[in-house]
Coordinates of C-alpha atoms in Angstrom, one line a residue:
X1 CA -26.3 -55.0 -65.4
X2 CA -27.7 -52.2 -63.2
X3 CA -30.6 -50.2 -64.6
X4 CA -31.5 -46.8 -63.3
X5 CA -35.1 -45.9 -63.4
X6 CA -35.2 -42.2 -62.9
X7 CA -38.5 -40.5 -63.2
X8 CA -38.4 -38.1 -66.1
X9 CA -38.4 -34.5 -65.2
X10 CA -41.4 -32.6 -66.4
X11 CA -40.5 -29.0 -67.1
X12 CA -43.2 -26.4 -66.5
X13 CA -43.2 -22.7 -66.2
X14 CA -42.9 -22.9 -62.4
X15 CA -39.8 -25.1 -62.6
X16 CA -38.1 -22.7 -65.0
X17 CA -38.7 -19.7 -62.8
X18 CA -35.6 -19.0 -60.7
X19 CA -34.1 -16.0 -59.2
X20 CA -32.3 -13.8 -61.8
X21 CA -28.7 -13.3 -60.9
X22 CA -26.7 -10.6 -62.6
X23 CA -23.1 -11.7 -63.0
X24 CA -21.5 -8.3 -63.2
X25 CA -23.5 -6.9 -60.3
X26 CA -22.6 -9.9 -58.1
X27 CA -18.9 -9.6 -59.0
X28 CA -18.9 -5.9 -58.3
X29 CA -20.5 -6.4 -54.9
X30 CA -18.1 -9.2 -54.1
X31 CA -15.2 -7.0 -55.2
X32 CA -16.3 -4.4 -52.7
X33 CA -16.5 -7.1 -50.0
X34 CA -20.3 -7.2 -49.8
X35 CA -22.8 -9.9 -50.2
X36 CA -23.3 -10.8 -53.9
X37 CA -27.1 -11.1 -53.5
X38 CA -28.1 -8.0 -51.5
X39 CA -24.9 -5.9 -51.6
X40 CA -25.4 -4.9 -47.9
X41 CA -23.9 -7.6 -45.6
X42 CA -20.2 -8.2 -45.2
X43 CA -18.7 -11.0 -47.3
X44 CA -15.5 -11.4 -45.1
X45 CA -15.1 -11.9 -41.4
X46 CA -11.3 -11.8 -41.6
X47 CA -8.8 -10.8 -44.4
X48 CA -9.5 -13.9 -46.5
X49 CA -12.1 -15.8 -44.4
X50 CA -15.6 -15.5 -45.7
X51 CA -18.4 -15.1 -43.2
X52 CA -20.7 -18.0 -42.7
X53 CA -23.7 -16.1 -44.0
X54 CA -24.9 -12.6 -44.8
X55 CA -26.2 -10.7 -41.8
X56 CA -28.8 -8.9 -44.0
X57 CA -30.3 -11.5 -46.4
X58 CA -29.0 -14.7 -44.7
X59 CA -27.2 -16.0 -47.9
X60 CA -25.0 -19.0 -46.9
X61 CA -21.4 -18.4 -48.0
X62 CA -20.1 -21.8 -46.9
X63 CA -20.5 -23.6 -50.3
X64 CA -18.1 -21.3 -52.1
X65 CA -14.9 -22.9 -53.5
X66 CA -12.6 -20.1 -54.5
X67 CA -9.5 -22.2 -53.7
X68 CA -6.4 -20.8 -55.6
X69 CA -8.1 -18.9 -58.4
X70 CA -8.0 -15.5 -56.7
X71 CA -4.2 -15.9 -56.1
X72 CA -3.6 -16.8 -59.8
X73 CA -5.7 -13.9 -61.0
X74 CA -3.8 -11.5 -58.7
X75 CA -0.5 -12.8 -60.1
X76 CA -1.8 -12.2 -63.6
X77 CA -3.1 -8.7 -62.9
X78 CA -0.1 -7.5 -60.9
X79 CA 2.3 -9.1 -63.4
X80 CA 0.7 -7.4 -66.3
X81 CA 1.1 -4.0 -64.6
X82 CA 4.5 -4.5 -63.0
X83 CA 6.5 -6.3 -65.8
X84 CA 5.8 -3.7 -68.6
X85 CA 6.6 -0.9 -66.2
X86 CA 9.9 -2.5 -65.1
X87 CA 10.9 -3.2 -68.7
X88 CA 10.1 0.4 -69.7
X89 CA 12.0 1.9 -66.8
X90 CA 15.0 -0.4 -67.1
X91 CA 15.4 0.1 -70.9
X92 CA 15.0 3.9 -70.8
X93 CA 16.8 4.7 -67.5
X94 CA 19.8 3.3 -65.7
X95 CA 18.9 2.6 -62.1
X96 CA 21.1 1.2 -59.4
X97 CA 20.3 -2.3 -58.1
X98 CA 19.4 -1.2 -54.6
X99 CA 16.8 1.3 -56.0
X100 CA 15.4 -1.4 -58.3
X101 CA 14.7 -3.7 -55.4
X102 CA 13.6 -0.9 -53.1
X103 CA 10.9 0.2 -55.6
X104 CA 9.7 -2.9 -57.4
X105 CA 9.4 -5.4 -54.5
X106 CA 7.3 -3.3 -52.1
X107 CA 5.0 -2.2 -55.0
X108 CA 4.5 -5.8 -56.1
X109 CA 3.9 -6.9 -52.5
X110 CA 1.4 -4.2 -51.6
X111 CA -0.4 -4.4 -54.9
X112 CA -0.8 -8.2 -54.5
X113 CA -2.0 -7.9 -50.9
X114 CA -4.3 -5.1 -51.8
X115 CA -6.0 -7.0 -54.7
X116 CA -6.3 -10.4 -53.0
X117 CA -9.4 -9.8 -51.0
X118 CA -11.3 -7.9 -53.7
X119 CA -10.5 -10.6 -56.3
X120 CA -11.6 -13.3 -54.0
X121 CA -14.9 -11.5 -53.3
X122 CA -15.4 -11.2 -57.1
X123 CA -14.8 -14.9 -57.5
X124 CA -17.3 -15.7 -54.8
X125 CA -19.8 -13.3 -56.5
X126 CA -19.2 -15.1 -59.8
X127 CA -19.8 -18.5 -58.2
X128 CA -23.1 -17.3 -56.7
X129 CA -24.3 -15.7 -59.9
X130 CA -23.6 -18.8 -61.9
X131 CA -25.1 -21.1 -59.3
X132 CA -21.8 -23.0 -58.8
X133 CA -20.7 -25.2 -55.9
X134 CA -23.9 -25.4 -53.9
X135 CA -25.2 -21.8 -54.5
X136 CA -28.0 -23.4 -56.5
X137 CA -31.4 -23.6 -54.7
X138 CA -32.4 -26.7 -56.6
X139 CA -29.3 -28.9 -57.1
X140 CA -29.7 -31.7 -59.6
X141 CA -30.4 -35.2 -58.2
X142 CA -27.6 -37.7 -57.9
X143 CA -24.8 -35.2 -57.2
X144 CA -23.5 -35.5 -53.7
X145 CA -22.7 -32.3 -51.7
X146 CA -19.1 -31.2 -51.4

């Protein structure tokens, strides 16, 4: 049997003092493509590629793990806008098939592409504000880095 003798953590006022991170402000800054901490530096170096760090405050962006969440959120947002509009138009008006495809498909495509980067920025801001995936300054012991 393996016993683990970990020294108990002693909580003091100094260990409890950490940087306050406002979730909504970080998500708003990320939505605008800015650094979630300072709001000045650029979050992206390409369309969906995050920069390595902030040019203003040197926040490291490499620990983020947005993965597929931004795409799923964009599908939900665009779907909740597009589907009711399509249903309303198709039940109240008779439109030819070519007009249906000519209107709905480009709108869906451009709305999805237009929201993808801001939603990914908001997800990275949320991860930073909640100290997720390596954005914590003092990670707990025993958890290996990703």
